[in-house]
Tab-separated table of C-alpha atoms in Angstrom:
chain	number	residue	atom	x	y	z
A	1	UNK	CA	-17.500	-25.497	27.130
A	2	UNK	CA	-19.820	-27.828	29.059
A	3	UNK	CA	-22.529	-25.179	29.111
A	4	UNK	CA	-22.239	-24.688	25.365
A	5	UNK	CA	-22.397	-28.426	24.764
A	6	UNK	CA	-25.535	-28.715	26.912
A	7	UNK	CA	-27.132	-25.862	24.983
A	8	UNK	CA	-26.443	-27.581	21.672
A	9	UNK	CA	-27.830	-30.886	22.940
A	10	UNK	CA	-30.969	-29.162	24.212
A	11	UNK	CA	-31.475	-27.499	20.857
A	12	UNK	CA	-30.886	-30.809	19.067
A	13	UNK	CA	-33.574	-32.397	21.250
A	14	UNK	CA	-35.985	-29.668	20.215
A	15	UNK	CA	-35.183	-30.314	16.573
A	16	UNK	CA	-35.923	-34.013	17.010
A	17	UNK	CA	-39.507	-33.481	18.134
A	18	UNK	CA	-40.193	-30.456	15.951
A	19	UNK	CA	-40.562	-26.776	16.785
A	20	UNK	CA	-43.865	-24.883	16.587
A	21	UNK	CA	-43.721	-21.907	14.239
A	22	UNK	CA	-44.192	-19.401	17.060
A	23	UNK	CA	-41.105	-20.762	18.871
A	24	UNK	CA	-38.624	-20.533	15.986
A	25	UNK	CA	-35.591	-18.329	16.610
A	26	UNK	CA	-35.620	-14.932	15.004
A	27	UNK	CA	-32.555	-14.079	12.958
A	28	UNK	CA	-31.592	-11.245	15.281
A	29	UNK	CA	-31.962	-13.467	18.361
A	30	UNK	CA	-29.497	-15.972	16.887
A	31	UNK	CA	-27.038	-13.228	15.999
A	32	UNK	CA	-27.169	-11.849	19.541
A	33	UNK	CA	-26.592	-15.285	21.075
A	34	UNK	CA	-23.602	-16.122	18.888
A	35	UNK	CA	-22.077	-12.649	19.282
A	36	UNK	CA	-21.842	-13.271	23.033
A	37	UNK	CA	-19.222	-15.921	22.305
A	38	UNK	CA	-17.087	-13.660	20.127
A	39	UNK	CA	-18.254	-15.158	16.860
A	40	UNK	CA	-18.787	-12.832	13.927
A	41	UNK	CA	-21.965	-13.951	12.242
A	42	UNK	CA	-22.481	-13.516	8.517
A	43	UNK	CA	-25.456	-13.141	6.227
A	44	UNK	CA	-23.972	-15.906	4.082
A	45	UNK	CA	-25.945	-19.082	4.719
A	46	UNK	CA	-24.498	-22.538	5.016
A	47	UNK	CA	-24.993	-24.742	1.933
A	48	UNK	CA	-27.532	-27.492	2.547
A	49	UNK	CA	-25.334	-30.568	2.204
A	50	UNK	CA	-26.166	-32.648	5.258
A	51	UNK	CA	-23.841	-32.985	8.224
A	52	UNK	CA	-22.120	-36.032	6.762
A	53	UNK	CA	-20.994	-33.919	3.770
A	54	UNK	CA	-20.358	-30.577	5.456
A	55	UNK	CA	-16.681	-29.640	5.742
A	56	UNK	CA	-14.532	-27.032	7.448
A	57	UNK	CA	-14.193	-25.287	4.058
A	58	UNK	CA	-17.966	-24.712	4.044
A	59	UNK	CA	-17.729	-23.102	7.473
A	60	UNK	CA	-14.901	-20.812	6.364
A	61	UNK	CA	-16.946	-19.695	3.374
A	62	UNK	CA	-19.796	-18.492	5.601
A	63	UNK	CA	-17.472	-15.905	7.094
A	64	UNK	CA	-17.617	-14.077	3.772
A	65	UNK	CA	-15.200	-13.897	0.881
A	66	UNK	CA	-13.202	-11.165	2.595
A	67	UNK	CA	-12.613	-13.479	5.573
A	68	UNK	CA	-11.855	-16.660	3.646
A	69	UNK	CA	-8.135	-17.406	3.671
A	70	UNK	CA	-7.440	-14.582	6.122
A	71	UNK	CA	-6.763	-14.789	9.838
A	72	UNK	CA	-5.538	-12.659	12.681
A	73	UNK	CA	-2.041	-13.453	13.802
A	74	UNK	CA	1.000	-12.315	15.733
A	75	UNK	CA	4.643	-13.349	15.915
A	76	UNK	CA	6.648	-15.147	18.573
A	77	UNK	CA	8.660	-12.011	19.358
A	78	UNK	CA	5.602	-9.778	19.837
A	79	UNK	CA	4.713	-8.836	23.404
A	80	UNK	CA	1.796	-10.582	25.065
A	81	UNK	CA	0.377	-7.111	25.743
A	82	UNK	CA	0.149	-6.342	22.019
A	83	UNK	CA	-1.300	-9.780	21.258
A	84	UNK	CA	-4.023	-9.448	23.901
A	85	UNK	CA	-4.868	-5.946	22.695
A	86	UNK	CA	-5.231	-7.365	19.191
A	87	UNK	CA	-7.623	-10.048	20.467
A	88	UNK	CA	-9.677	-7.506	22.401
A	89	UNK	CA	-9.824	-5.121	19.433
A	90	UNK	CA	-11.142	-7.838	17.140
A	91	UNK	CA	-13.359	-9.551	19.751
A	92	UNK	CA	-11.644	-12.938	19.370
A	93	UNK	CA	-10.175	-15.449	21.789
A	94	UNK	CA	-6.998	-16.595	20.049
A	95	UNK	CA	-4.268	-15.684	17.574
A	96	UNK	CA	-2.185	-17.843	15.308
A	97	UNK	CA	1.507	-17.322	16.087
A	98	UNK	CA	3.997	-17.151	13.231
A	99	UNK	CA	7.776	-17.417	13.359
A	100	UNK	CA	9.686	-14.125	12.989
A	101	UNK	CA	10.221	-13.063	9.378
A	102	UNK	CA	8.410	-16.189	8.147
A	103	UNK	CA	4.885	-17.340	7.349
A	104	UNK	CA	5.382	-20.692	9.056
A	105	UNK	CA	3.145	-21.409	12.027
A	106	UNK	CA	4.859	-21.560	15.416
A	107	UNK	CA	1.819	-22.133	17.612
A	108	UNK	CA	-1.271	-20.436	18.996
A	109	UNK	CA	-1.950	-18.037	21.856
A	110	UNK	CA	-5.340	-17.916	23.570
A	111	UNK	CA	-7.116	-16.027	26.328
A	112	UNK	CA	-6.539	-19.093	28.500
A	113	UNK	CA	-2.758	-18.808	28.006
A	114	UNK	CA	-2.921	-15.174	29.079
A	115	UNK	CA	-4.958	-15.908	32.210
A	116	UNK	CA	-2.950	-18.933	33.340
A	117	UNK	CA	0.567	-17.869	32.395
A	118	UNK	CA	0.462	-14.111	32.853
A	119	UNK	CA	-2.296	-13.057	35.252
A	120	UNK	CA	-2.203	-16.109	37.540
A	121	UNK	CA	1.610	-15.992	37.759
A	122	UNK	CA	1.834	-12.230	38.235
A	123	UNK	CA	3.952	-11.705	35.130
A	124	UNK	CA	4.070	-8.531	33.049
A	125	UNK	CA	2.402	-8.792	29.651
A	126	UNK	CA	4.485	-5.872	28.401
A	127	UNK	CA	7.764	-7.671	29.058
A	128	UNK	CA	6.760	-11.215	28.140
A	129	UNK	CA	6.990	-12.449	24.551
A	130	UNK	CA	4.235	-14.455	22.916
A	131	UNK	CA	6.663	-17.303	22.241
A	132	UNK	CA	7.141	-17.784	25.990
A	133	UNK	CA	3.497	-18.625	26.742
A	134	UNK	CA	1.987	-19.881	23.479
A	135	UNK	CA	0.949	-23.470	22.790
A	136	UNK	CA	3.776	-24.801	20.632
A	137	UNK	CA	3.167	-26.173	17.146
A	138	UNK	CA	4.178	-29.670	18.318
A	139	UNK	CA	1.182	-29.668	20.695
A	140	UNK	CA	-1.173	-27.837	18.369
A	141	UNK	CA	-4.434	-29.429	17.241
A	142	UNK	CA	-5.300	-28.566	13.635
A	143	UNK	CA	-7.761	-29.527	10.908
A	144	UNK	CA	-7.718	-29.349	7.113
A	145	UNK	CA	-10.314	-27.659	4.940
A	146	UNK	CA	-11.779	-31.028	3.912
A	147	UNK	CA	-12.261	-32.222	7.506
A	148	UNK	CA	-15.893	-33.170	8.178
A	149	UNK	CA	-17.610	-30.711	10.514
A	150	UNK	CA	-18.667	-33.425	12.971
A	151	UNK	CA	-15.082	-34.696	13.125
A	152	UNK	CA	-13.932	-31.146	13.839
A	153	UNK	CA	-16.498	-30.818	16.634
A	154	UNK	CA	-15.393	-34.110	18.200
A	155	UNK	CA	-11.747	-33.072	17.979
A	156	UNK	CA	-12.433	-29.780	19.706
A	157	UNK	CA	-14.634	-31.188	22.461
A	158	UNK	CA	-12.328	-34.176	23.134
A	159	UNK	CA	-9.336	-31.850	23.503
A	160	UNK	CA	-11.268	-29.121	25.366
A	161	UNK	CA	-10.273	-26.410	22.887
A	162	UNK	CA	-12.311	-23.608	21.340
A	163	UNK	CA	-10.146	-22.550	18.394
A	164	UNK	CA	-8.481	-24.644	15.692
A	165	UNK	CA	-6.223	-23.451	12.842
A	166	UNK	CA	-7.092	-24.778	9.393
A	167	UNK	CA	-3.944	-25.904	7.593
A	168	UNK	CA	-3.654	-27.138	4.005
A	169	UNK	CA	0.107	-27.264	3.772
A	170	UNK	CA	-0.022	-23.660	5.002
A	171	UNK	CA	-2.516	-21.935	7.280
A	172	UNK	CA	-5.692	-20.889	5.459
A	173	UNK	CA	-7.961	-19.833	8.321
A	174	UNK	CA	-9.284	-20.422	11.813
A	175	UNK	CA	-12.527	-21.911	13.097
A	176	UNK	CA	-14.025	-21.699	16.561
A	177	UNK	CA	-16.359	-24.038	18.427
A	178	UNK	CA	-19.093	-21.439	17.883
A	179	UNK	CA	-18.553	-21.588	14.110
A	180	UNK	CA	-18.939	-25.349	14.281
A	181	UNK	CA	-22.026	-25.270	16.503
A	182	UNK	CA	-23.679	-22.687	14.247
A	183	UNK	CA	-23.026	-24.876	11.206
A	184	UNK	CA	-24.532	-27.937	12.895
A	185	UNK	CA	-27.600	-26.013	14.073
A	186	UNK	CA	-28.207	-24.518	10.622
A	187	UNK	CA	-27.977	-27.904	8.919
A	188	UNK	CA	-30.377	-29.486	11.388
A	189	UNK	CA	-32.751	-26.543	11.104
A	190	UNK	CA	-32.854	-26.915	7.314
A	191	UNK	CA	-33.418	-30.642	7.616
A	192	UNK	CA	-36.288	-30.040	10.032
A	193	UNK	CA	-37.834	-27.491	7.670
A	194	UNK	CA	-37.645	-29.962	4.781
A	195	UNK	CA	-39.307	-32.679	6.881
A	196	UNK	CA	-42.053	-30.287	7.992
A	197	UNK	CA	-42.707	-29.378	4.361
A	198	UNK	CA	-42.890	-33.051	3.487
A	199	UNK	CA	-45.382	-33.708	6.301
A	200	UNK	CA	-47.371	-30.654	5.298
A	201	UNK	CA	-47.919	-32.063	1.817
A	202	UNK	CA	-45.699	-29.772	-0.261
A	203	UNK	CA	-43.912	-32.874	-1.595
A	204	UNK	CA	-45.764	-35.288	-3.920
């Protein structure tokens, strides 16, 4: 988390002073960097709204229409083994946990839960239920779709978490710290481009 935060700050500093054309990221370079953190990048670009107006809903939309309103989940009575296999299969770091036979959220299970409560304690993932090691709903940090993206980033960094469910009465999606960072970088990159065009005389 600290390394990711430092990387974002370094990139923000570069944006402040301007970036020569020959140093701009290539699209493929950015995709490779974000894919290292388990974030599925999309060809859908972020709307240029400014960070003060950008919301979690905008971030969800960039995942593509087929991903909007969908999420990967498990149930409290599933085995940790099955949940971890699901995470590995989909290259993600967390799953929303639902109550048995219901669509109500019960909590969240993450890679960190698996490492600390299964591996570190020598427990069997095949005989342990997700409900035994998940972060309970009462302790769960969530956002709504109209939460400002900077507020979401602050919430995640202050609480040292990488994944946050998006709940509008019911769960509508999931965002990661990488989703948030990508959104911030894209907005700042567009703002820098607009300023460079202004300086270059394309504006009257």
